[in-house]
């Protein structure tokens, strides 16, 4: 069904029809298109633009269609060029020619913009839910491992001992920012464009604000040209998904490393690992690897939507039909990746002893020795040089820091005190980092409570 054929003197070439059809991509918008049409029909009745009888029949037909779409039994016509024509054709089957009156004071340009905004709002919520589940999994795991010590890394080299919970909370912080961005994107997506028409508005006495209120939107458009050409909300959401996927890829990479034989910090439950068709001993973190890989596609989606919008003249151009592919891809990857990571995190079994041994063999408490000398009045750069020499000579002999005696320390600098031996212990180093936001267990417990409070507050805002 075509909504515009009367202008042409010849039927559309089938190749053009197939090339320009957006029906397959539009199917995910069907429920939102019907919601927008219901709000529009009710507004037309309130404003006396349609008679009560006509509006009531249209509303009844649309409600039947909404049920068909929701139950997955909507009959998609082969000849429909998009979701709008498919819904209108089905409405005509139900209520007759009066279905054509639904398009009064409306263009497909503002109609599709509204459906996209409604879809994006639900998409934002679904990604936020997935990230909430992931944060919950991280917080649950962190709470079990506040006192578990592991190497913290810089340049993928062992650096300083930290709490496993502290490390997991770093990921919680990243996903917190992602969720804050989604909330901000939600506010900008929640604007109704209905009433803008094709680009210039309408001569009918419409009430756009009542439509926005019925749909639970925050407000209405201020400029009709902008209303039909704006896809910022799509680009912003796609970027939010991409950054969340990038953050997810960092966690996924660490899971792959931690569960490798080289690190051996954790094991995946068997139900979450795959094997090899030729090597019987293999236990692979394939799901984490795919989370890591698919994040790259969300970066491609950001590029696609921005490149599509770049240089596009106002107001509406058919190019905007291509906004759906990056939107759907970013949504699906971010949502499913978040859900998968939550499942994986809950299925990790950490080996505290292995993480503790890794801390002992990497000279991770060297900074404690330097700080000890600083407290004795040695400038930090001088203390750094002293401890660097100690580490170099111990490494040559394959000796850990904790094997040093006080006499040996004093051969390097007489200002070492007996307390330096305690400060070489991993647990002491962990507890001493009690500055705000530090890795000391007392600070980590505070951070856990604060993170839980933020989660509860955000849930209350939804």
Tab-separated table of C-alpha atoms in Angstrom:
chain	number	residue	atom	x	y	z
A	1	UNK	CA	0.000	0.000	0.000
A	2	UNK	CA	1.325	3.440	-0.962
A	3	UNK	CA	0.291	6.579	0.874
A	4	UNK	CA	1.346	8.971	-1.878
A	5	UNK	CA	0.723	7.401	-5.324
A	6	UNK	CA	-1.816	9.946	-6.591
A	7	UNK	CA	0.902	12.367	-7.700
A	8	UNK	CA	2.510	9.908	-10.127
A	9	UNK	CA	1.328	9.007	-13.603
A	10	UNK	CA	3.049	5.624	-13.593
A	11	UNK	CA	3.298	2.864	-10.986
A	12	UNK	CA	6.479	2.619	-8.957
A	13	UNK	CA	9.194	0.401	-10.368
A	14	UNK	CA	9.307	-2.759	-8.207
A	15	UNK	CA	13.065	-2.366	-7.828
A	16	UNK	CA	12.595	1.121	-6.371
A	17	UNK	CA	9.853	-0.142	-4.062
A	18	UNK	CA	12.071	-2.928	-2.762
A	19	UNK	CA	15.091	-0.647	-2.421
A	20	UNK	CA	13.239	2.056	-0.487
A	21	UNK	CA	11.113	-0.174	1.726
A	22	UNK	CA	11.847	0.030	5.450
A	23	UNK	CA	9.232	-2.501	6.489
A	24	UNK	CA	11.570	-5.081	8.017
A	25	UNK	CA	13.408	-2.481	10.085
A	26	UNK	CA	10.138	-0.792	11.006
A	27	UNK	CA	8.562	-3.892	12.546
A	28	UNK	CA	10.250	-3.143	15.866
A	29	UNK	CA	8.495	0.255	15.827
A	30	UNK	CA	4.982	-1.086	15.308
A	31	UNK	CA	3.790	-0.900	18.917
A	32	UNK	CA	5.127	2.643	19.225
A	33	UNK	CA	3.553	3.746	15.951
A	34	UNK	CA	0.172	2.515	17.191
A	35	UNK	CA	0.629	4.250	20.577
A	36	UNK	CA	1.325	7.500	18.773
A	37	UNK	CA	-1.683	7.039	16.508
A	38	UNK	CA	-3.974	6.394	19.452
A	39	UNK	CA	-2.830	9.590	21.158
A	40	UNK	CA	-3.225	11.499	17.887
A	41	UNK	CA	-6.758	10.157	17.307
A	42	UNK	CA	-7.859	11.094	20.818
A	43	UNK	CA	-6.431	14.582	20.378
A	44	UNK	CA	-8.332	14.987	17.076
A	45	UNK	CA	-11.528	14.081	18.954
A	46	UNK	CA	-10.859	16.481	21.828
A	47	UNK	CA	-10.139	19.309	19.415
A	48	UNK	CA	-13.321	18.581	17.393
A	49	UNK	CA	-11.223	17.992	14.300
A	50	UNK	CA	-12.823	14.554	13.980
A	51	UNK	CA	-16.373	13.656	14.994
A	52	UNK	CA	-16.801	11.570	18.111
A	53	UNK	CA	-18.106	8.640	16.079
A	54	UNK	CA	-15.189	8.677	13.598
A	55	UNK	CA	-12.571	9.058	16.327
A	56	UNK	CA	-14.129	6.335	18.477
A	57	UNK	CA	-14.163	3.872	15.580
A	58	UNK	CA	-10.548	4.664	14.759
A	59	UNK	CA	-9.482	4.278	18.392
A	60	UNK	CA	-11.291	0.943	18.684
A	61	UNK	CA	-9.582	-0.308	15.534
A	62	UNK	CA	-6.161	0.846	16.713
A	63	UNK	CA	-6.655	-0.852	20.075
A	64	UNK	CA	-7.357	-4.119	18.253
A	65	UNK	CA	-4.200	-3.600	16.200
A	66	UNK	CA	-2.199	-2.879	19.361
A	67	UNK	CA	-3.296	-6.250	20.736
A	68	UNK	CA	-2.346	-7.976	17.496
A	69	UNK	CA	1.094	-6.412	17.547
A	70	UNK	CA	1.599	-7.201	21.232
A	71	UNK	CA	0.620	-10.838	20.759
A	72	UNK	CA	2.740	-11.252	17.625
A	73	UNK	CA	-0.177	-11.915	15.275
A	74	UNK	CA	-0.252	-8.699	13.267
A	75	UNK	CA	-0.599	-9.627	9.552
A	76	UNK	CA	2.191	-7.749	7.802
A	77	UNK	CA	1.193	-7.010	4.191
A	78	UNK	CA	3.812	-7.771	1.560
A	79	UNK	CA	3.163	-4.565	-0.353
A	80	UNK	CA	3.557	-2.148	2.598
A	81	UNK	CA	6.500	0.216	2.249
A	82	UNK	CA	6.791	0.946	5.985
A	83	UNK	CA	5.123	0.425	9.342
A	84	UNK	CA	2.824	3.428	8.854
A	85	UNK	CA	1.268	2.118	5.658
A	86	UNK	CA	1.000	-1.385	7.143
A	87	UNK	CA	-0.892	-0.125	10.195
A	88	UNK	CA	-3.116	2.163	8.125
A	89	UNK	CA	-3.967	-0.686	5.734
A	90	UNK	CA	-4.910	-2.924	8.655
A	91	UNK	CA	-6.971	-0.136	10.191
A	92	UNK	CA	-8.820	0.310	6.914
A	93	UNK	CA	-9.665	-3.397	6.943
A	94	UNK	CA	-11.175	-2.984	10.405
A	95	UNK	CA	-13.028	0.352	10.197
A	96	UNK	CA	-13.318	1.127	6.498
A	97	UNK	CA	-12.413	4.330	4.668
A	98	UNK	CA	-12.689	6.437	7.819
A	99	UNK	CA	-9.186	5.101	8.601
A	100	UNK	CA	-7.847	7.723	6.207
A	101	UNK	CA	-9.030	10.481	8.555
A	102	UNK	CA	-6.383	9.434	11.104
A	103	UNK	CA	-3.741	11.159	9.026
A	104	UNK	CA	-5.424	14.552	9.465
A	105	UNK	CA	-2.947	17.133	10.784
A	106	UNK	CA	-0.108	14.595	10.636
A	107	UNK	CA	2.711	13.640	8.292
A	108	UNK	CA	4.799	10.496	8.253
A	109	UNK	CA	7.703	12.818	9.094
A	110	UNK	CA	6.443	13.726	12.569
A	111	UNK	CA	4.781	10.313	12.920
A	112	UNK	CA	8.018	8.345	12.536
A	113	UNK	CA	9.942	10.815	14.681
A	114	UNK	CA	7.474	10.153	17.494
A	115	UNK	CA	7.644	6.360	17.123
A	116	UNK	CA	11.439	6.536	17.190
A	117	UNK	CA	11.430	8.636	20.340
A	118	UNK	CA	9.035	6.275	22.112
A	119	UNK	CA	11.151	3.300	21.044
A	120	UNK	CA	14.341	5.001	22.205
A	121	UNK	CA	12.869	5.785	25.611
A	122	UNK	CA	12.079	2.105	26.150
A	123	UNK	CA	15.504	1.197	24.775
A	124	UNK	CA	17.155	3.511	27.307
A	125	UNK	CA	15.259	1.820	30.123
A	126	UNK	CA	16.154	-1.673	28.915
A	127	UNK	CA	19.879	-0.881	28.738
A	128	UNK	CA	19.692	0.805	32.130
A	129	UNK	CA	18.047	-2.321	33.555
A	130	UNK	CA	20.848	-4.489	32.146
A	131	UNK	CA	23.492	-2.214	33.639
A	132	UNK	CA	21.651	-2.232	36.962
A	133	UNK	CA	21.763	-6.035	36.970
A	134	UNK	CA	25.465	-5.943	36.140
A	135	UNK	CA	26.174	-3.469	38.925
A	136	UNK	CA	24.201	-5.640	41.333
A	137	UNK	CA	26.312	-8.668	40.377
A	138	UNK	CA	29.524	-6.684	40.845
A	139	UNK	CA	28.398	-5.350	44.226
A	140	UNK	CA	27.348	-8.798	45.418
A	141	UNK	CA	30.730	-10.209	44.446
A	142	UNK	CA	32.635	-7.259	45.881
A	143	UNK	CA	30.882	-7.609	49.226
A	144	UNK	CA	32.233	-11.157	49.489
A	145	UNK	CA	35.821	-10.079	48.782
A	146	UNK	CA	36.501	-6.852	50.692
A	147	UNK	CA	39.506	-8.429	52.427
A	148	UNK	CA	40.726	-10.403	49.406
A	149	UNK	CA	44.024	-8.985	48.190
A	150	UNK	CA	45.070	-8.983	44.539
A	151	UNK	CA	47.705	-7.213	42.468
A	152	UNK	CA	46.635	-3.874	41.076
A	153	UNK	CA	48.119	-3.273	37.635
A	154	UNK	CA	49.558	-0.457	35.586
A	155	UNK	CA	50.862	-1.186	32.075
A	156	UNK	CA	49.621	-4.753	32.793
A	157	UNK	CA	52.526	-5.041	35.258
A	158	UNK	CA	51.918	-5.755	38.939
A	159	UNK	CA	51.935	-2.424	40.732
A	160	UNK	CA	50.429	-2.313	44.229
A	161	UNK	CA	48.234	-4.618	46.303
A	162	UNK	CA	44.557	-3.729	46.253
A	163	UNK	CA	41.324	-5.251	47.458
A	164	UNK	CA	39.484	-7.337	44.873
A	165	UNK	CA	36.330	-5.536	45.967
A	166	UNK	CA	38.024	-2.189	45.305
A	167	UNK	CA	38.857	-3.301	41.781
A	168	UNK	CA	35.311	-4.492	41.109
A	169	UNK	CA	33.953	-1.205	42.436
A	170	UNK	CA	36.001	0.619	39.803
A	171	UNK	CA	33.801	-1.084	37.192
A	172	UNK	CA	30.696	-0.136	39.184
A	173	UNK	CA	31.801	3.510	38.949
A	174	UNK	CA	32.182	3.310	35.156
A	175	UNK	CA	28.715	1.810	34.761
A	176	UNK	CA	27.368	4.469	37.132
A	177	UNK	CA	28.503	7.123	34.660
A	178	UNK	CA	26.916	5.168	31.821
A	179	UNK	CA	23.614	5.090	33.651
A	180	UNK	CA	23.813	8.807	34.409
A	181	UNK	CA	24.376	9.495	30.707
A	182	UNK	CA	21.362	7.356	29.827
A	183	UNK	CA	19.263	9.383	32.246
A	184	UNK	CA	20.365	12.602	30.606
A	185	UNK	CA	19.655	11.150	27.151
A	186	UNK	CA	16.201	10.154	28.343
A	187	UNK	CA	15.319	13.756	29.109
A	188	UNK	CA	16.291	14.879	25.595
A	189	UNK	CA	14.510	11.968	23.891
A	190	UNK	CA	11.286	12.610	25.802
A	191	UNK	CA	10.002	15.410	23.569
A	192	UNK	CA	6.976	14.930	21.336
A	193	UNK	CA	7.394	16.017	17.674
A	194	UNK	CA	3.773	15.276	16.790
A	195	UNK	CA	2.099	18.341	15.325
A	196	UNK	CA	5.114	19.442	13.318
A	197	UNK	CA	3.591	17.910	10.191
A	198	UNK	CA	5.884	17.462	7.225
A	199	UNK	CA	8.021	20.418	8.365
A	200	UNK	CA	5.893	23.569	8.667
A	201	UNK	CA	3.187	22.667	11.180
A	202	UNK	CA	-0.527	22.452	10.350
A	203	UNK	CA	-3.528	24.713	9.873
A	204	UNK	CA	-5.725	22.517	12.080
A	205	UNK	CA	-6.317	23.570	15.738
A	206	UNK	CA	-4.216	20.772	17.245
A	207	UNK	CA	-3.071	20.420	20.855
A	208	UNK	CA	0.448	18.879	20.817
A	209	UNK	CA	0.851	19.260	24.578
A	210	UNK	CA	-2.070	16.937	25.353
A	211	UNK	CA	-0.469	14.264	23.161
A	212	UNK	CA	2.821	14.606	25.021
A	213	UNK	CA	1.022	14.325	28.370
A	214	UNK	CA	-0.905	11.225	27.319
A	215	UNK	CA	2.306	9.547	26.164
A	216	UNK	CA	4.180	10.478	29.333
A	217	UNK	CA	6.629	12.745	27.501
A	218	UNK	CA	8.292	15.731	29.104
A	219	UNK	CA	7.241	18.345	26.566
A	220	UNK	CA	6.703	19.257	22.933
A	221	UNK	CA	8.818	20.590	20.091
A	222	UNK	CA	9.615	24.301	19.776
A	223	UNK	CA	10.411	24.365	16.043
A	224	UNK	CA	8.604	22.229	13.472
A	225	UNK	CA	11.573	22.015	11.088
A	226	UNK	CA	13.839	20.798	13.869
A	227	UNK	CA	11.196	18.397	15.164
A	228	UNK	CA	11.154	16.277	11.999
A	229	UNK	CA	14.880	16.517	11.231
A	230	UNK	CA	16.270	15.916	14.726
A	231	UNK	CA	17.948	12.570	15.307
A	232	UNK	CA	20.275	13.784	18.054
A	233	UNK	CA	18.432	11.560	20.493
A	234	UNK	CA	19.304	8.501	18.396
A	235	UNK	CA	22.958	9.500	18.085
A	236	UNK	CA	23.187	10.241	21.802
A	237	UNK	CA	21.672	6.914	22.786
A	238	UNK	CA	23.912	5.028	20.365
A	239	UNK	CA	26.946	6.754	21.886
A	240	UNK	CA	25.754	5.888	25.406
A	241	UNK	CA	25.488	2.253	24.341
A	242	UNK	CA	28.912	2.337	22.731
A	243	UNK	CA	30.617	3.738	25.804
A	244	UNK	CA	28.836	1.227	28.041
A	245	UNK	CA	29.967	-1.534	25.670
A	246	UNK	CA	33.537	-0.223	25.811
A	247	UNK	CA	33.382	-0.311	29.600
A	248	UNK	CA	31.937	-3.817	29.380
A	249	UNK	CA	34.768	-4.874	27.080
A	250	UNK	CA	37.316	-3.848	29.716
A	251	UNK	CA	35.626	-6.020	32.332
A	252	UNK	CA	35.305	-8.854	29.808
A	253	UNK	CA	39.015	-8.615	28.992
A	254	UNK	CA	39.909	-8.876	32.666
A	255	UNK	CA	37.670	-11.921	33.052
A	256	UNK	CA	39.481	-13.558	30.137
A	257	UNK	CA	42.834	-12.757	31.769
A	258	UNK	CA	41.841	-13.734	35.309
A	259	UNK	CA	40.512	-17.126	34.173
A	260	UNK	CA	43.590	-17.907	32.075
A	261	UNK	CA	46.244	-20.323	33.352
A	262	UNK	CA	48.771	-17.494	33.346
A	263	UNK	CA	46.791	-15.496	35.918
A	264	UNK	CA	44.629	-18.228	37.507
A	265	UNK	CA	42.887	-15.705	39.748
A	266	UNK	CA	39.441	-17.139	39.037
A	267	UNK	CA	37.541	-20.033	37.511
A	268	UNK	CA	34.329	-19.864	35.534
A	269	UNK	CA	31.561	-22.226	36.469
A	270	UNK	CA	31.431	-24.993	33.887
A	271	UNK	CA	27.984	-23.896	32.696
A	272	UNK	CA	29.519	-20.598	31.526
A	273	UNK	CA	32.577	-21.964	29.695
A	274	UNK	CA	33.105	-23.697	26.394
A	275	UNK	CA	35.642	-26.280	25.290
A	276	UNK	CA	37.690	-27.210	22.271
A	277	UNK	CA	36.851	-29.659	19.504
A	278	UNK	CA	40.418	-31.002	19.542
A	279	UNK	CA	41.985	-30.095	22.917
A	280	UNK	CA	40.116	-31.885	25.725
A	281	UNK	CA	41.671	-29.787	28.506
A	282	UNK	CA	40.400	-26.419	27.293
A	283	UNK	CA	37.953	-24.288	29.266
A	284	UNK	CA	37.334	-21.079	27.349
A	285	UNK	CA	35.645	-17.850	28.392
A	286	UNK	CA	33.975	-17.511	24.990
A	287	UNK	CA	31.041	-15.430	26.207
A	288	UNK	CA	33.377	-12.825	27.709
A	289	UNK	CA	35.407	-12.789	24.505
A	290	UNK	CA	32.290	-12.087	22.461
A	291	UNK	CA	31.216	-9.298	24.809
A	292	UNK	CA	34.676	-7.838	24.257
A	293	UNK	CA	34.446	-8.193	20.475
A	294	UNK	CA	30.905	-6.920	19.958
A	295	UNK	CA	31.713	-3.622	21.605
A	296	UNK	CA	33.581	-2.774	18.397
A	297	UNK	CA	30.322	-2.892	16.464
A	298	UNK	CA	28.754	-0.253	18.698
A	299	UNK	CA	31.630	2.073	17.811
A	300	UNK	CA	30.749	1.406	14.174
A	301	UNK	CA	27.125	2.280	14.958
A	302	UNK	CA	28.202	5.661	16.360
A	303	UNK	CA	30.179	6.337	13.199
A	304	UNK	CA	27.249	5.274	11.011
A	305	UNK	CA	24.641	7.499	12.639
A	306	UNK	CA	26.900	10.556	12.777
A	307	UNK	CA	28.087	10.106	9.184
A	308	UNK	CA	24.477	9.720	8.034
A	309	UNK	CA	23.516	12.995	9.722
A	310	UNK	CA	26.599	14.929	8.621
A	311	UNK	CA	25.805	17.582	6.013
A	312	UNK	CA	22.130	16.604	5.772
A	313	UNK	CA	20.019	19.619	4.727
A	314	UNK	CA	16.908	20.485	6.706
A	315	UNK	CA	14.239	19.335	7.141
A	316	UNK	CA	13.397	15.704	6.342
A	317	UNK	CA	15.433	13.535	3.973
A	318	UNK	CA	15.000	9.838	3.235
A	319	UNK	CA	18.514	9.335	4.580
A	320	UNK	CA	16.931	9.428	8.027
A	321	UNK	CA	15.340	6.053	7.321
A	322	UNK	CA	18.813	4.603	7.889
A	323	UNK	CA	18.824	5.635	11.555
A	324	UNK	CA	17.260	2.345	12.638
A	325	UNK	CA	20.120	-0.044	11.859
A	326	UNK	CA	22.708	1.610	14.155
A	327	UNK	CA	20.028	2.223	16.773
A	328	UNK	CA	19.003	-1.426	16.933
A	329	UNK	CA	22.541	-2.754	16.803
A	330	UNK	CA	23.803	-0.525	19.609
A	331	UNK	CA	20.769	-1.333	21.745
A	332	UNK	CA	21.007	-5.096	21.298
A	333	UNK	CA	24.730	-5.279	21.946
A	334	UNK	CA	24.719	-3.028	25.007
A	335	UNK	CA	21.682	-4.695	26.574
A	336	UNK	CA	22.646	-8.295	25.902
A	337	UNK	CA	26.289	-7.644	26.739
A	338	UNK	CA	25.315	-6.194	30.099
A	339	UNK	CA	23.078	-9.153	30.862
A	340	UNK	CA	25.774	-11.618	29.833
A	341	UNK	CA	28.415	-9.950	31.974
A	342	UNK	CA	26.097	-10.031	34.996
A	343	UNK	CA	25.681	-13.782	34.515
A	344	UNK	CA	29.441	-14.288	34.122
A	345	UNK	CA	30.329	-12.215	37.186
A	346	UNK	CA	27.938	-14.272	39.304
A	347	UNK	CA	29.628	-17.419	37.982
A	348	UNK	CA	33.211	-16.420	38.828
A	349	UNK	CA	34.950	-18.296	41.640
A	350	UNK	CA	38.016	-16.381	42.819
A	351	UNK	CA	41.153	-18.053	44.182
A	352	UNK	CA	42.265	-15.813	47.046
A	353	UNK	CA	45.434	-17.793	47.652
A	354	UNK	CA	46.555	-17.425	44.032
A	355	UNK	CA	45.937	-13.675	44.109
A	356	UNK	CA	47.844	-13.418	47.407
A	357	UNK	CA	50.822	-15.310	45.945
A	358	UNK	CA	50.846	-12.972	42.940
A	359	UNK	CA	51.151	-10.022	45.341
A	360	UNK	CA	54.124	-11.591	47.095
A	361	UNK	CA	56.176	-12.134	43.936
A	362	UNK	CA	55.884	-8.744	42.303
A	363	UNK	CA	57.564	-6.416	44.838
A	364	UNK	CA	54.179	-4.763	45.243
A	365	UNK	CA	54.991	-3.275	48.660
A	366	UNK	CA	58.014	-1.351	47.400
A	367	UNK	CA	56.073	1.907	47.663
A	368	UNK	CA	55.491	1.144	51.353
A	369	UNK	CA	59.247	1.090	51.891
A	370	UNK	CA	59.671	4.406	50.100
A	371	UNK	CA	56.862	5.949	52.170
A	372	UNK	CA	58.540	4.613	55.327
A	373	UNK	CA	61.687	6.555	54.480
A	374	UNK	CA	59.652	9.669	53.652
A	375	UNK	CA	58.105	9.537	57.117
A	376	UNK	CA	61.686	9.397	58.470
A	377	UNK	CA	62.508	12.673	56.703
A	378	UNK	CA	63.956	11.381	53.407
A	379	UNK	CA	62.833	13.286	50.281
A	380	UNK	CA	60.598	11.045	48.182
A	381	UNK	CA	62.889	11.043	45.147
A	382	UNK	CA	65.811	9.904	47.309
A	383	UNK	CA	63.633	7.264	48.967
A	384	UNK	CA	62.481	6.114	45.522
A	385	UNK	CA	66.110	5.635	44.454
A	386	UNK	CA	66.992	3.646	47.580
A	387	UNK	CA	64.073	1.275	47.232
A	388	UNK	CA	64.649	0.927	43.498
A	389	UNK	CA	68.157	-0.355	44.237
A	390	UNK	CA	66.783	-2.784	46.838
A	391	UNK	CA	64.274	-4.194	44.345
A	392	UNK	CA	66.875	-4.506	41.593
A	393	UNK	CA	69.267	-6.468	43.777
A	394	UNK	CA	66.533	-8.697	45.188
A	395	UNK	CA	65.227	-9.407	41.690
A	396	UNK	CA	68.699	-10.498	40.603
A	397	UNK	CA	68.637	-13.061	43.418
A	398	UNK	CA	64.960	-13.976	42.978
A	399	UNK	CA	64.129	-12.942	46.540
A	400	UNK	CA	60.837	-11.377	47.669
A	401	UNK	CA	60.733	-8.133	49.641
A	402	UNK	CA	59.222	-9.863	52.631
A	403	UNK	CA	62.403	-11.955	53.055
A	404	UNK	CA	64.447	-8.864	54.038
A	405	UNK	CA	65.733	-8.485	57.578
A	406	UNK	CA	66.100	-5.179	59.411
A	407	UNK	CA	69.893	-5.433	59.217
A	408	UNK	CA	69.694	-5.862	55.448
A	409	UNK	CA	67.410	-2.847	55.120
A	410	UNK	CA	69.750	-0.696	57.197
A	411	UNK	CA	72.661	-1.527	54.891
A	412	UNK	CA	70.770	0.468	52.272
A	413	UNK	CA	69.706	3.282	54.604
A	414	UNK	CA	70.200	3.543	58.369
A	415	UNK	CA	66.902	5.372	58.798
A	416	UNK	CA	64.884	2.194	58.305
A	417	UNK	CA	63.090	1.262	61.538
A	418	UNK	CA	61.806	-2.087	62.737
A	419	UNK	CA	58.275	-1.105	61.703
A	420	UNK	CA	59.403	-1.308	58.073
A	421	UNK	CA	59.235	-5.101	58.289
A	422	UNK	CA	55.519	-4.979	59.109
A	423	UNK	CA	54.937	-2.473	56.341
A	424	UNK	CA	56.317	-4.969	53.830
A	425	UNK	CA	53.374	-7.276	54.507
A	426	UNK	CA	50.674	-7.207	51.840
A	427	UNK	CA	47.832	-6.861	54.348
A	428	UNK	CA	49.519	-3.884	55.994
A	429	UNK	CA	49.949	-2.221	52.613
A	430	UNK	CA	46.282	-2.790	51.861
A	431	UNK	CA	45.086	-1.376	55.178
A	432	UNK	CA	47.376	1.644	55.014
A	433	UNK	CA	45.762	2.999	51.818
A	434	UNK	CA	42.953	4.564	53.806
A	435	UNK	CA	42.765	7.910	52.017
A	436	UNK	CA	39.315	8.796	50.605
A	437	UNK	CA	38.516	6.502	47.701
A	438	UNK	CA	41.445	4.232	48.601
A	439	UNK	CA	41.706	0.454	48.749
A	440	UNK	CA	41.785	-0.004	52.533
A	441	UNK	CA	38.966	-2.343	53.600
A	442	UNK	CA	37.418	0.386	55.758
A	443	UNK	CA	37.153	2.660	52.719
A	444	UNK	CA	35.934	-0.158	50.480
A	445	UNK	CA	33.083	-0.931	52.872
A	446	UNK	CA	32.117	2.732	52.818
A	447	UNK	CA	32.234	2.721	49.021
A	448	UNK	CA	30.032	-0.376	48.896
A	449	UNK	CA	27.391	1.281	51.046
A	450	UNK	CA	27.517	4.457	48.949
A	451	UNK	CA	27.186	2.473	45.706
A	452	UNK	CA	24.213	0.551	47.070
A	453	UNK	CA	22.586	3.822	48.131
A	454	UNK	CA	23.035	5.267	44.633
A	455	UNK	CA	21.452	2.170	43.128
A	456	UNK	CA	18.442	2.439	45.414
A	457	UNK	CA	18.068	6.153	44.711
A	458	UNK	CA	18.216	5.608	40.969
A	459	UNK	CA	15.594	2.859	41.200
A	460	UNK	CA	13.332	5.295	43.037
A	461	UNK	CA	13.704	7.867	40.249
A	462	UNK	CA	12.388	5.469	37.554
